[in-house]
């Protein structure tokens, strides 16, 4: 995670907009729009979340639909539902159960994907 001050938690239940920032834990249940880069130790999404920026996290759990415009860097990514990554994605473990699209490079140490929907990867590393 970046070496910058951390806020404690970001908890969203329902519908909200927020700016990107650095948090310890991010929990989103519902529909949220994140404007800017988001950095955290763990992010759990249950719903629909567009992130208009990058995502830097140790653990990413996406259930629902997530669209990330910027680069993604994480240790562990789990997607159940649909995901669209417009930038490069770098992770040690990538697990997907659903459909996904990456417009950049997907660089993963391991990938587990019983595809449950249409998927597309521009470049795999």
XYZ file of N, CA, C and O in Angstrom:
500
model
N 0.829 -1.176 0.000
C 0.000 0.000 0.000
C 0.877 1.244 0.000
O 1.979 1.220 0.513
N 0.399 2.344 -0.571
C 1.200 3.556 -0.595
C 1.546 4.026 0.807
O 0.794 3.811 1.743
N 2.670 4.677 0.933
C 3.091 5.217 2.224
C 2.438 6.574 2.433
O 3.045 7.606 2.233
N 1.193 6.564 2.818
C 0.477 7.793 3.128
C -0.478 7.518 4.269
O -0.802 6.373 4.552
N -0.929 8.569 4.941
C -1.802 8.371 6.086
C -3.066 7.611 5.690
O -3.590 7.777 4.607
N -3.543 6.760 6.581
C -4.739 5.966 6.321
C -5.902 6.486 7.137
O -5.751 6.854 8.288
N -7.054 6.492 6.493
C -8.300 6.674 7.225
C -8.690 5.293 7.725
O -8.209 4.286 7.217
N -9.544 5.212 8.686
C -9.932 3.917 9.236
C -10.719 3.069 8.258
O -10.200 2.213 7.582
N -12.018 3.330 8.165
C -12.907 2.522 7.339
C -13.770 3.422 6.471
O -14.099 4.534 6.872
N -14.157 2.858 5.337
C -15.180 3.477 4.505
C -16.289 2.456 4.381
O -16.088 1.372 3.832
N -17.448 2.749 4.959
C -18.609 1.857 4.897
C -19.727 2.575 4.176
O -20.152 3.651 4.604
N -20.194 1.976 3.077
C -21.308 2.529 2.315
C -22.390 1.475 2.246
O -22.153 0.352 1.812
N -23.584 1.832 2.696
C -24.761 0.974 2.612
C -25.845 1.776 1.916
O -26.352 2.747 2.472
N -26.201 1.380 0.690
C -27.197 2.123 -0.066
C -26.572 2.743 -1.296
O -25.805 2.099 -2.000
N -26.868 4.012 -1.536
C -26.393 4.723 -2.717
C -25.539 5.896 -2.262
O -25.951 6.671 -1.398
N -24.332 6.029 -2.856
C -23.443 7.117 -2.435
C -22.400 7.399 -3.507
O -22.143 6.581 -4.386
N -21.786 8.569 -3.381
C -20.614 8.956 -4.156
C -19.522 9.319 -3.163
O -19.805 9.888 -2.111
N -18.287 8.984 -3.533
C -17.169 9.326 -2.658
C -15.941 9.596 -3.505
O -15.875 9.197 -4.672
N -14.992 10.271 -2.920
C -13.727 10.474 -3.600
C -12.771 9.364 -3.194
O -12.926 8.751 -2.147
N -11.804 9.102 -4.039
C -10.793 8.112 -3.697
C -9.945 8.610 -2.542
O -9.856 9.808 -2.285
N -9.339 7.682 -1.826
C -8.505 8.044 -0.682
C -7.786 6.777 -0.231
O -7.848 5.748 -0.892
N -7.130 6.836 0.907
C -6.441 5.687 1.486
C -7.188 5.271 2.744
O -7.410 6.082 3.639
N -7.600 3.995 2.784
C -8.355 3.456 3.906
C -7.744 2.147 4.353
O -7.044 1.486 3.595
N -8.072 1.739 5.543
C -7.710 0.399 6.006
C -8.655 -0.617 5.355
O -8.227 -1.549 4.707
N -9.968 -0.426 5.526
C -10.982 -1.345 5.006
C -12.069 -0.543 4.295
O -12.495 0.497 4.783
N -12.522 -1.075 3.138
C -13.627 -0.468 2.393
C -14.710 -1.523 2.230
O -14.449 -2.616 1.713
N -15.930 -1.214 2.690
C -17.100 -2.082 2.534
C -18.177 -1.303 1.802
O -18.608 -0.247 2.283
N -18.604 -1.826 0.656
C -19.662 -1.174 -0.114
C -20.764 -2.186 -0.354
O -20.540 -3.241 -0.946
N -21.970 -1.869 0.126
C -23.161 -2.698 -0.067
C -24.205 -1.813 -0.718
O -24.800 -0.971 -0.056
N -24.388 -1.969 -2.017
C -25.334 -1.139 -2.747
C -24.691 -0.590 -3.999
O -23.954 -1.291 -4.691
N -24.956 0.681 -4.268
C -24.426 1.339 -5.454
C -23.595 2.530 -5.020
O -24.087 3.407 -4.321
N -22.342 2.543 -5.425
C -21.453 3.643 -5.047
C -20.567 4.006 -6.228
O -20.153 3.138 -6.999
N -20.273 5.270 -6.354
C -19.357 5.760 -7.379
C -18.142 6.327 -6.658
O -18.280 7.180 -5.783
N -16.951 5.842 -7.035
C -15.703 6.321 -6.443
C -14.984 7.163 -7.485
O -14.648 6.675 -8.565
N -14.757 8.434 -7.177
C -14.064 9.349 -8.077
C -12.640 9.548 -7.595
O -12.411 10.252 -6.626
N -11.698 8.879 -8.244
C -10.292 8.994 -7.873
C -9.714 7.652 -7.486
O -10.413 6.632 -7.437
N -8.418 7.644 -7.212
C -7.716 6.416 -6.841
C -8.108 5.983 -5.434
O -8.259 6.810 -4.536
N -8.243 4.672 -5.279
C -8.634 4.101 -4.001
C -7.561 3.111 -3.565
O -7.173 2.232 -4.331
N -7.053 3.276 -2.344
C -6.048 2.367 -1.785
C -6.552 1.882 -0.435
O -7.079 2.666 0.358
N -6.394 0.569 -0.194
C -6.861 0.006 1.065
C -6.207 -1.350 1.287
O -5.607 -1.923 0.383
N -6.336 -1.851 2.497
C -5.873 -3.195 2.786
C -6.852 -4.204 2.214
O -6.460 -5.176 1.579
N -8.165 -3.961 2.406
C -9.196 -4.874 1.920
C -10.394 -4.084 1.427
O -10.810 -3.116 2.066
N -10.941 -4.534 0.285
C -12.179 -3.950 -0.220
C -13.168 -5.075 -0.483
O -12.824 -6.087 -1.102
N -14.378 -4.917 0.040
C -15.474 -5.852 -0.179
C -16.611 -5.078 -0.830
O -17.109 -4.107 -0.250
N -17.009 -5.512 -2.026
C -18.084 -4.863 -2.767
C -19.202 -5.865 -2.976
O -18.971 -6.976 -3.454
N -20.408 -5.459 -2.611
C -21.621 -6.242 -2.860
C -22.584 -5.285 -3.548
O -23.327 -4.587 -2.873
N -22.545 -5.224 -4.865
C -23.422 -4.314 -5.581
C -22.790 -3.832 -6.862
O -22.070 -4.575 -7.534
N -23.027 -2.578 -7.193
C -22.551 -1.971 -8.435
C -21.637 -0.803 -8.074
O -22.073 0.146 -7.415
N -20.376 -0.886 -8.506
C -19.405 0.151 -8.151
C -18.507 0.487 -9.337
O -17.675 -0.333 -9.725
N -18.661 1.673 -9.917
C -17.646 2.148 -10.851
C -16.567 2.909 -10.066
O -16.881 3.728 -9.203
N -15.314 2.604 -10.356
C -14.193 3.310 -9.738
C -13.501 4.101 -10.838
O -12.911 3.522 -11.756
N -13.610 5.423 -10.769
C -13.021 6.300 -11.770
C -11.624 6.695 -11.310
O -11.367 7.823 -10.913
N -10.752 5.705 -11.346
C -9.377 5.850 -10.907
C -8.790 4.461 -10.766
O -9.355 3.469 -11.235
N -7.656 4.357 -10.095
C -7.006 3.075 -9.885
C -7.403 2.464 -8.557
O -8.015 3.106 -7.703
N -7.027 1.189 -8.389
C -7.324 0.465 -7.158
C -6.067 -0.256 -6.712
O -5.474 -1.010 -7.475
N -5.654 0.011 -5.476
C -4.475 -0.621 -4.885
C -4.926 -1.236 -3.560
O -5.380 -0.522 -2.668
N -4.856 -2.588 -3.466
C -5.339 -3.263 -2.259
C -4.601 -4.575 -2.071
O -4.040 -5.122 -3.024
N -4.605 -5.076 -0.855
C -4.084 -6.413 -0.627
C -5.127 -7.442 -1.028
O -4.834 -8.385 -1.742
N -6.366 -7.270 -0.591
C -7.432 -8.222 -0.880
C -8.617 -7.503 -1.499
O -9.107 -6.511 -0.954
N -9.090 -8.028 -2.636
C -10.233 -7.470 -3.354
C -11.292 -8.554 -3.486
O -11.021 -9.618 -4.048
N -12.495 -8.303 -2.959
C -13.635 -9.221 -3.078
C -14.768 -8.466 -3.747
O -15.328 -7.540 -3.151
N -15.093 -8.854 -4.977
C -16.137 -8.179 -5.735
C -17.285 -9.140 -5.977
O -17.099 -10.198 -6.571
N -18.461 -8.777 -5.509
C -19.677 -9.545 -5.755
C -20.689 -8.580 -6.342
O -21.145 -7.676 -5.656
N -20.996 -8.771 -7.599
C -21.872 -7.850 -8.299
C -21.173 -7.369 -9.549
O -20.621 -8.175 -10.302
N -21.157 -6.072 -9.756
C -20.549 -5.490 -10.949
C -19.596 -4.380 -10.537
O -19.965 -3.498 -9.776
N -18.380 -4.438 -11.056
C -17.383 -3.419 -10.744
C -16.652 -3.036 -12.026
O -16.240 -3.901 -12.795
N -16.514 -1.743 -12.257
C -15.822 -1.201 -13.424
C -14.706 -0.302 -12.908
O -14.976 0.707 -12.271
N -13.454 -0.685 -13.143
C -12.302 0.075 -12.659
C -11.586 0.692 -13.858
O -11.135 -0.030 -14.746
N -11.501 2.022 -13.896
C -10.898 2.711 -15.029
C -9.377 2.679 -15.028
O -8.756 2.639 -16.075
N -8.770 2.730 -13.862
C -7.315 2.821 -13.779
C -6.680 1.472 -13.511
O -7.332 0.430 -13.516
N -5.386 1.478 -13.255
C -4.674 0.229 -12.986
C -5.083 -0.368 -11.639
O -5.478 0.345 -10.724
N -4.967 -1.703 -11.571
C -5.281 -2.428 -10.339
C -4.033 -3.182 -9.901
O -3.404 -3.871 -10.703
N -3.700 -3.036 -8.626
C -2.603 -3.798 -8.044
C -3.118 -4.386 -6.738
O -3.583 -3.659 -5.862
N -3.060 -5.739 -6.642
C -3.577 -6.417 -5.455
C -2.863 -7.738 -5.253
O -2.317 -8.299 -6.201
N -2.876 -8.238 -4.037
C -2.340 -9.565 -3.758
C -3.322 -10.646 -4.176
O -2.935 -11.679 -4.692
N -4.603 -10.411 -3.928
C -5.624 -11.436 -4.120
C -6.902 -10.773 -4.626
O -7.399 -9.843 -3.994
N -7.416 -11.249 -5.763
C -8.653 -10.713 -6.327
C -9.635 -11.861 -6.526
O -9.306 -12.861 -7.154
N -10.847 -11.689 -5.975
C -11.928 -12.646 -6.182
C -13.115 -11.885 -6.756
O -13.550 -10.888 -6.175
N -13.624 -12.355 -7.896
C -14.765 -11.716 -8.546
C -15.870 -12.748 -8.700
O -15.655 -13.811 -9.271
N -17.044 -12.430 -8.174
C -18.242 -13.242 -8.383
C -19.291 -12.310 -8.961
O -19.851 -11.494 -8.249
N -19.483 -12.418 -10.253
C -20.391 -11.513 -10.943
C -19.720 -11.038 -12.212
O -19.284 -11.850 -13.018
N -19.596 -9.743 -12.358
C -18.983 -9.191 -13.552
C -18.004 -8.096 -13.203
O -18.208 -7.342 -12.260
N -16.924 -8.034 -13.962
C -15.916 -7.002 -13.722
C -15.354 -6.523 -15.053
O -15.188 -7.309 -15.982
N -15.084 -5.240 -15.114
C -14.432 -4.663 -16.276
C -13.252 -3.845 -15.769
O -13.435 -2.904 -14.996
N -12.057 -4.246 -16.169
C -10.842 -3.546 -15.787
C -10.300 -2.860 -17.034
O -9.893 -3.515 -17.984
N -10.298 -1.549 -17.043
C -9.889 -0.805 -18.233
C -8.381 -0.623 -18.321
O -7.849 -0.366 -19.381
N -7.689 -0.748 -17.198
C -6.235 -0.604 -17.170
C -5.577 -1.944 -16.936
O -6.208 -2.997 -16.995
N -4.298 -1.913 -16.641
C -3.559 -3.135 -16.327
C -3.956 -3.632 -14.945
O -4.290 -2.856 -14.060
N -3.887 -4.946 -14.775
C -4.230 -5.585 -13.505
C -3.092 -6.511 -13.113
O -2.727 -7.409 -13.876
N -2.528 -6.309 -11.938
C -1.431 -7.133 -11.446
C -1.822 -7.724 -10.099
O -2.178 -6.990 -9.170
N -1.750 -9.073 -9.996
C -2.145 -9.749 -8.768
C -1.426 -11.087 -8.653
O -0.990 -11.650 -9.649
N -1.311 -11.594 -7.457
C -0.750 -12.924 -7.252
C -1.796 -13.996 -7.524
O -1.509 -15.011 -8.125
N -3.017 -13.794 -7.030
C -4.091 -14.776 -7.186
C -5.322 -14.098 -7.762
O -5.782 -13.092 -7.224
N -5.831 -14.636 -8.863
C -7.014 -14.084 -9.528
C -8.046 -15.194 -9.663
O -7.815 -16.196 -10.334
N -9.194 -15.026 -8.964
C -10.275 -16.004 -9.024
C -11.524 -15.303 -9.540
O -11.898 -14.256 -9.015
N -12.123 -15.895 -10.564
C -13.335 -15.298 -11.119
C -14.390 -16.358 -11.344
O -14.094 -17.439 -11.843
N -15.602 -16.059 -10.931
C -16.758 -16.899 -11.183
C -17.807 -15.981 -11.790
O -18.570 -15.336 -11.081
N -17.788 -15.868 -13.097
C -18.662 -14.946 -13.808
C -17.943 -14.472 -15.053
O -17.064 -15.148 -15.581
N -18.288 -13.307 -15.512
C -17.656 -12.750 -16.696
C -16.762 -11.581 -16.333
O -16.991 -10.883 -15.361
N -15.724 -11.389 -17.142
C -14.857 -10.242 -16.908
C -14.226 -9.787 -18.212
O -14.183 -10.520 -19.198
N -13.759 -8.562 -18.194
C -13.081 -7.991 -19.349
C -11.908 -7.173 -18.850
O -12.041 -6.400 -17.909
N -10.763 -7.361 -19.460
C -9.607 -6.523 -19.163
C -9.134 -5.904 -20.467
O -8.875 -6.612 -21.433
N -9.069 -4.577 -20.501
C -8.609 -3.873 -21.681
C -7.093 -3.732 -21.702
O -6.526 -3.327 -22.700
N -6.433 -4.053 -20.595
C -4.978 -3.964 -20.502
C -4.379 -5.338 -20.263
O -4.948 -6.367 -20.640
N -3.264 -5.358 -19.586
C -2.544 -6.589 -19.258
C -3.090 -7.172 -17.960
O -3.232 -6.459 -16.966
N -3.401 -8.461 -17.972
C -3.724 -9.186 -16.744
C -2.494 -10.001 -16.389
O -2.159 -10.965 -17.063
N -1.789 -9.574 -15.349
C -0.566 -10.239 -14.904
C -0.872 -10.886 -13.554
O -1.077 -10.193 -12.571
N -0.938 -12.232 -13.554
C -1.319 -12.933 -12.335
C -0.412 -14.126 -12.103
O -0.019 -14.812 -13.042
N -0.093 -14.379 -10.832
C 0.678 -15.556 -10.470
C -0.127 -16.825 -10.680
O 0.401 -17.855 -11.061
N -1.430 -16.760 -10.452
C -2.317 -17.902 -10.652
C -3.703 -17.409 -10.994
O -4.162 -16.405 -10.468
N -4.368 -18.121 -11.893
C -5.723 -17.754 -12.311
C -6.615 -18.974 -12.194
O -6.272 -20.050 -12.683
N -7.754 -18.802 -11.531
C -8.771 -19.850 -11.476
C -10.061 -19.244 -11.987
O -10.552 -18.261 -11.431
N -10.581 -19.825 -13.081
C -11.727 -19.201 -13.712
C -12.657 -20.217 -14.349
O -12.500 -20.542 -15.518
N -13.639 -20.726 -13.609
C -14.703 -21.483 -14.267
C -15.673 -20.468 -14.875
O -16.589 -19.999 -14.210
N -15.401 -20.052 -16.092
C -16.115 -18.926 -16.694
C -17.621 -19.125 -16.662
O -18.132 -20.145 -17.099
N -18.296 -18.126 -16.146
C -19.740 -18.186 -16.053
C -20.402 -17.128 -16.905
O -21.568 -16.874 -16.779
N -19.647 -16.499 -17.767
C -20.176 -15.461 -18.632
C -19.146 -15.099 -19.671
O -18.022 -15.609 -19.655
N -19.504 -14.221 -20.595
C -18.543 -13.820 -21.619
C -17.343 -13.125 -20.976
O -17.504 -12.306 -20.081
N -16.150 -13.490 -21.438
C -14.931 -12.907 -20.875
C -13.946 -12.591 -21.985
O -13.937 -13.247 -23.032
N -13.110 -11.576 -21.721
C -12.111 -11.170 -22.698
C -10.912 -10.592 -21.976
O -11.045 -9.779 -21.065
N -9.717 -11.037 -22.391
C -8.472 -10.508 -21.852
C -7.640 -10.024 -23.030
O -7.389 -10.775 -23.969
N -7.222 -8.773 -22.984
C -6.429 -8.225 -24.091
C -5.044 -8.853 -24.120
O -4.553 -9.240 -25.150
N -4.401 -8.922 -22.953
C -3.055 -9.501 -22.868
C -2.904 -10.200 -21.526
O -3.322 -9.687 -20.499
N -2.322 -11.397 -21.550
C -2.164 -12.203 -20.349
C -0.688 -12.405 -20.065
O 0.064 -12.771 -20.963
N -0.287 -12.144 -18.813
C 1.119 -12.302 -18.450
C 1.280 -13.226 -17.280
O 0.365 -13.517 -16.556
